[in-house]
Amino acid sequence: MAESSSADYVFKIVLTGDSAVGKSNLLSRFTRNEFSLESRSTIGVEFSTKEVQIDGKTIKVQIWDTAGQERFMAITKAYYRNALGTLIVFDILKASTFQNLDNWYNEVRANAGIECSIILVGNKVDQRHMRTVLYENAKRYAEERNIPYIETSALDATNVEQAFRSLIADIYRHWA
Ligand code: GDP
Ligand code: MG
């Protein structure tokens, strides 16, 4: 964890999960309160920052975003380096993105280490009438790995702030 003059702490967190689950929109919703209907594929690695107050401390969060399929091992290493937390995102409408969670979970554990805080995020809950992944199944998956589960909508902003804040608070409790 680095220190900077304006913030008490700087945390790096990374977004992981299959392509098109909503990672970039969760990021833009959280950092700029923006949402886009078009899927714009992330080129390489991008990051945005936002300052968050926890316990009266100012935490500058640097959030890294990438496009799942475009990654190579060399990028992977740099992507996870010094990451203190990750949101592993899947799409509750698309079962394959849930079935792929083990790949993401294992990649996080292999590259960011055992101490990296994780939150599992089921996105697109605004479309819950079309869900193919049951809440109970996702919840159980998370519980088996001792990580929290939350359902979000980048479209209508449901739980987006909560998902990021809960991860940041967990990192804060762990490191600060
Ligand atoms: P990424 O590839 O994981 O970064 O996914 P994007 O953020 O690019 O989103 C992929 C597509 O899903 C885009 O068409 C978004 O508009 C849409 N999308 C993202 N989040 C939501 C959401 O919460 N609800 C709905 N209905 N669509 C979403
Ligand atoms: Mg993206």
Short mmCIF file of C-alpha atoms and ligand atoms in Angstrom, two decimals:
data_model
loop_
_atom_site.label_atom_id
_atom_site.label_comp_id
_atom_site.label_asym_id
_atom_site.label_seq_id
_atom_site.Cartn_x
_atom_site.Cartn_y
_atom_site.Cartn_z
CA MET A 1 0.00 0.00 0.00
CA ALA A 2 1.51 3.29 -1.09
CA GLU A 3 1.10 6.66 0.56
CA SER A 4 0.43 9.91 -1.29
CA SER A 5 0.26 13.52 -0.23
CA SER A 6 -3.47 14.06 -0.77
CA ALA A 7 -4.77 10.72 0.47
CA ASP A 8 -4.08 8.72 3.61
CA TYR A 9 -3.83 5.52 1.59
CA VAL A 10 -3.74 4.37 -2.02
CA PHE A 11 -5.31 1.01 -2.82
CA LYS A 12 -5.07 -0.73 -6.15
CA ILE A 13 -8.02 -2.90 -7.03
CA VAL A 14 -8.64 -4.83 -10.24
CA LEU A 15 -11.76 -5.89 -12.11
CA THR A 16 -11.91 -9.50 -13.25
CA GLY A 17 -14.48 -11.68 -14.99
CA ASP A 18 -15.53 -12.66 -18.48
CA SER A 19 -15.96 -10.19 -21.29
CA ALA A 20 -19.33 -8.34 -21.48
CA VAL A 21 -20.38 -8.99 -17.87
CA GLY A 22 -20.31 -5.22 -17.21
CA LYS A 23 -16.89 -4.55 -15.67
CA SER A 24 -16.24 -1.30 -17.56
CA ASN A 25 -19.72 0.00 -16.80
CA LEU A 26 -19.42 -0.82 -13.11
CA LEU A 27 -16.20 1.18 -13.15
CA SER A 28 -17.71 4.17 -14.99
CA ARG A 29 -20.82 4.06 -12.77
CA PHE A 30 -18.71 4.08 -9.62
CA THR A 31 -16.12 6.67 -10.66
CA ARG A 32 -18.13 8.99 -12.95
CA ASN A 33 -21.78 7.97 -12.47
CA GLU A 34 -21.95 7.08 -16.16
CA PHE A 35 -23.41 4.11 -18.04
CA SER A 36 -23.17 3.21 -21.69
CA LEU A 37 -25.44 0.84 -23.62
CA GLU A 38 -22.79 0.11 -26.21
CA SER A 39 -20.14 -2.39 -25.38
CA ARG A 40 -16.87 -0.65 -25.99
CA SER A 41 -14.09 -3.15 -25.68
CA THR A 42 -11.35 -2.10 -23.35
CA ILE A 43 -8.06 -1.73 -25.17
CA GLY A 44 -5.22 -3.06 -23.11
CA VAL A 45 -5.44 -1.89 -19.54
CA GLU A 46 -7.19 1.25 -18.30
CA PHE A 47 -7.60 2.59 -14.85
CA SER A 48 -9.67 5.21 -13.05
CA THR A 49 -9.28 6.61 -9.59
CA LYS A 50 -11.73 7.76 -6.96
CA GLU A 51 -11.33 8.97 -3.41
CA VAL A 52 -13.41 7.28 -0.74
CA GLN A 53 -13.73 8.09 2.96
CA ILE A 54 -13.52 5.19 5.41
CA ASP A 55 -13.30 5.79 9.15
CA GLY A 56 -12.45 9.45 8.53
CA LYS A 57 -9.49 8.49 6.33
CA THR A 58 -9.17 9.41 2.67
CA ILE A 59 -8.44 6.42 0.50
CA LYS A 60 -7.49 6.90 -3.10
CA VAL A 61 -8.64 3.84 -4.98
CA GLN A 62 -7.01 3.04 -8.27
CA ILE A 63 -9.27 0.65 -10.19
CA TRP A 64 -7.84 -1.29 -13.12
CA ASP A 65 -9.97 -2.59 -15.95
CA THR A 66 -9.13 -4.82 -18.88
CA ALA A 67 -10.81 -6.88 -21.57
CA GLY A 68 -10.83 -10.55 -20.57
CA GLN A 69 -9.98 -12.16 -23.90
CA GLU A 70 -7.21 -9.80 -24.89
CA ARG A 71 -4.94 -10.68 -22.06
CA PHE A 72 -1.59 -12.35 -22.20
CA MET A 73 0.45 -13.75 -19.39
CA ALA A 74 2.78 -10.71 -19.46
CA ILE A 75 -0.15 -8.33 -18.96
CA THR A 76 -1.66 -10.61 -16.35
CA LYS A 77 1.37 -10.35 -14.08
CA ALA A 78 1.49 -6.54 -14.23
CA TYR A 79 -2.28 -6.31 -13.91
CA TYR A 80 -2.35 -8.12 -10.59
CA ARG A 81 0.91 -6.76 -9.22
CA ASN A 82 0.29 -5.00 -5.87
CA ALA A 83 -3.48 -5.42 -6.21
CA LEU A 84 -5.05 -5.47 -2.74
CA GLY A 85 -8.51 -6.45 -3.90
CA THR A 86 -10.65 -7.57 -6.80
CA LEU A 87 -14.25 -7.60 -7.87
CA ILE A 88 -14.85 -10.88 -9.68
CA VAL A 89 -17.84 -10.09 -11.88
CA PHE A 90 -20.26 -12.38 -13.69
CA ASP A 91 -23.55 -11.77 -15.52
CA ILE A 92 -26.61 -13.27 -13.76
CA LEU A 93 -28.25 -13.64 -17.21
CA LYS A 94 -25.43 -15.72 -18.66
CA ALA A 95 -24.66 -19.02 -16.96
CA SER A 96 -21.32 -19.50 -18.76
CA THR A 97 -19.93 -16.43 -16.99
CA PHE A 98 -20.83 -18.07 -13.68
CA GLN A 99 -19.35 -21.40 -14.76
CA ASN A 100 -16.08 -19.62 -15.56
CA LEU A 101 -15.70 -18.23 -12.05
CA ASP A 102 -13.22 -20.90 -11.00
CA ASN A 103 -10.82 -19.71 -13.72
CA TRP A 104 -10.99 -16.16 -12.41
CA TYR A 105 -10.82 -17.17 -8.78
CA ASN A 106 -7.75 -19.33 -9.44
CA GLU A 107 -6.08 -16.65 -11.55
CA VAL A 108 -6.58 -14.09 -8.77
CA ARG A 109 -5.23 -16.43 -6.13
CA ALA A 110 -2.24 -17.37 -8.31
CA ASN A 111 -1.30 -13.80 -9.26
CA ALA A 112 -2.51 -11.51 -6.49
CA GLY A 113 -2.00 -13.93 -3.67
CA ILE A 114 -3.88 -15.30 -0.72
CA GLU A 115 -4.22 -11.92 0.99
CA CYS A 116 -6.03 -10.22 -1.89
CA SER A 117 -9.56 -9.27 -0.79
CA ILE A 118 -12.27 -10.54 -3.11
CA ILE A 119 -15.94 -9.76 -3.59
CA LEU A 120 -18.11 -11.78 -5.96
CA VAL A 121 -20.43 -9.56 -8.02
CA GLY A 122 -23.48 -10.79 -9.96
CA ASN A 123 -24.23 -7.92 -12.34
CA LYS A 124 -27.30 -6.91 -14.45
CA VAL A 125 -29.78 -7.48 -11.63
CA ASP A 126 -32.05 -4.88 -13.32
CA GLN A 127 -32.84 -7.80 -15.69
CA ARG A 128 -33.55 -10.29 -12.87
CA HIS A 129 -36.69 -11.61 -14.64
CA MET A 130 -34.27 -13.12 -17.20
CA ARG A 131 -31.75 -14.48 -14.76
CA THR A 132 -30.25 -17.91 -15.41
CA VAL A 133 -28.03 -17.97 -12.32
CA LEU A 134 -29.97 -18.39 -9.08
CA TYR A 135 -29.11 -16.09 -6.19
CA GLU A 136 -28.76 -19.14 -3.90
CA ASN A 137 -26.20 -20.79 -6.17
CA ALA A 138 -24.02 -17.71 -6.41
CA LYS A 139 -24.32 -17.13 -2.69
CA ARG A 140 -23.26 -20.71 -1.99
CA TYR A 141 -20.29 -20.41 -4.38
CA ALA A 142 -19.10 -17.34 -2.48
CA GLU A 143 -19.68 -18.86 0.96
CA GLU A 144 -17.64 -21.93 0.05
CA ARG A 145 -14.71 -19.59 -0.64
CA ASN A 146 -15.41 -17.33 2.32
CA ILE A 147 -16.03 -14.24 0.20
CA PRO A 148 -19.04 -11.89 0.13
CA TYR A 149 -21.61 -11.95 -2.67
CA ILE A 150 -23.54 -8.93 -3.93
CA GLU A 151 -25.86 -8.34 -6.90
CA THR A 152 -25.48 -5.08 -8.80
CA SER A 153 -26.79 -3.13 -11.75
CA ALA A 154 -24.42 -0.76 -13.48
CA LEU A 155 -27.46 0.34 -15.51
CA ASP A 156 -29.66 1.57 -12.63
CA ALA A 157 -26.79 1.86 -10.10
CA THR A 158 -28.17 -0.73 -7.66
CA ASN A 159 -25.49 -1.73 -5.12
CA VAL A 160 -22.58 -0.43 -7.23
CA GLU A 161 -21.35 1.93 -4.53
CA GLN A 162 -21.94 -0.80 -1.91
CA ALA A 163 -19.91 -3.39 -3.83
CA PHE A 164 -16.86 -1.15 -4.19
CA ARG A 165 -17.17 0.25 -0.68
CA SER A 166 -17.47 -3.14 0.93
CA LEU A 167 -14.32 -4.33 -0.86
CA ILE A 168 -12.46 -1.13 0.07
CA ALA A 169 -13.54 -1.43 3.70
CA ASP A 170 -12.35 -5.03 3.77
CA ILE A 171 -8.94 -4.00 2.41
CA TYR A 172 -8.81 -1.18 4.94
CA ARG A 173 -9.52 -3.55 7.85
CA HIS A 174 -6.86 -5.90 6.55
CA TRP A 175 -4.02 -3.46 5.89
CA ALA A 176 -4.55 -0.09 7.50
P1 GDP B 1 -17.13 -5.69 -19.85
O1 GDP B 1 -16.70 -6.34 -21.13
O2 GDP B 1 -17.16 -6.68 -18.72
O3 GDP B 1 -16.33 -4.46 -19.54
O4 GDP B 1 -18.66 -5.25 -20.04
P2 GDP B 1 -19.25 -3.80 -20.44
O5 GDP B 1 -19.21 -2.88 -19.27
O6 GDP B 1 -18.62 -3.34 -21.69
O7 GDP B 1 -20.79 -4.18 -20.68
C1 GDP B 1 -21.16 -5.13 -21.67
C2 GDP B 1 -22.61 -4.89 -22.09
O8 GDP B 1 -23.48 -5.13 -21.00
C3 GDP B 1 -22.87 -3.45 -22.56
O9 GDP B 1 -23.80 -3.50 -23.62
C4 GDP B 1 -23.51 -2.80 -21.34
O10 GDP B 1 -24.38 -1.74 -21.70
C5 GDP B 1 -24.26 -3.97 -20.71
N1 GDP B 1 -24.36 -3.83 -19.25
C6 GDP B 1 -23.36 -3.60 -18.37
N2 GDP B 1 -23.83 -3.56 -17.12
C7 GDP B 1 -25.16 -3.76 -17.20
C8 GDP B 1 -26.21 -3.82 -16.23
O11 GDP B 1 -26.03 -3.69 -15.01
N3 GDP B 1 -27.48 -4.08 -16.70
C9 GDP B 1 -27.74 -4.24 -18.03
N4 GDP B 1 -29.01 -4.48 -18.38
N5 GDP B 1 -26.77 -4.18 -18.97
C10 GDP B 1 -25.50 -3.95 -18.56
MG MG B 2 -14.65 -3.72 -20.56
#
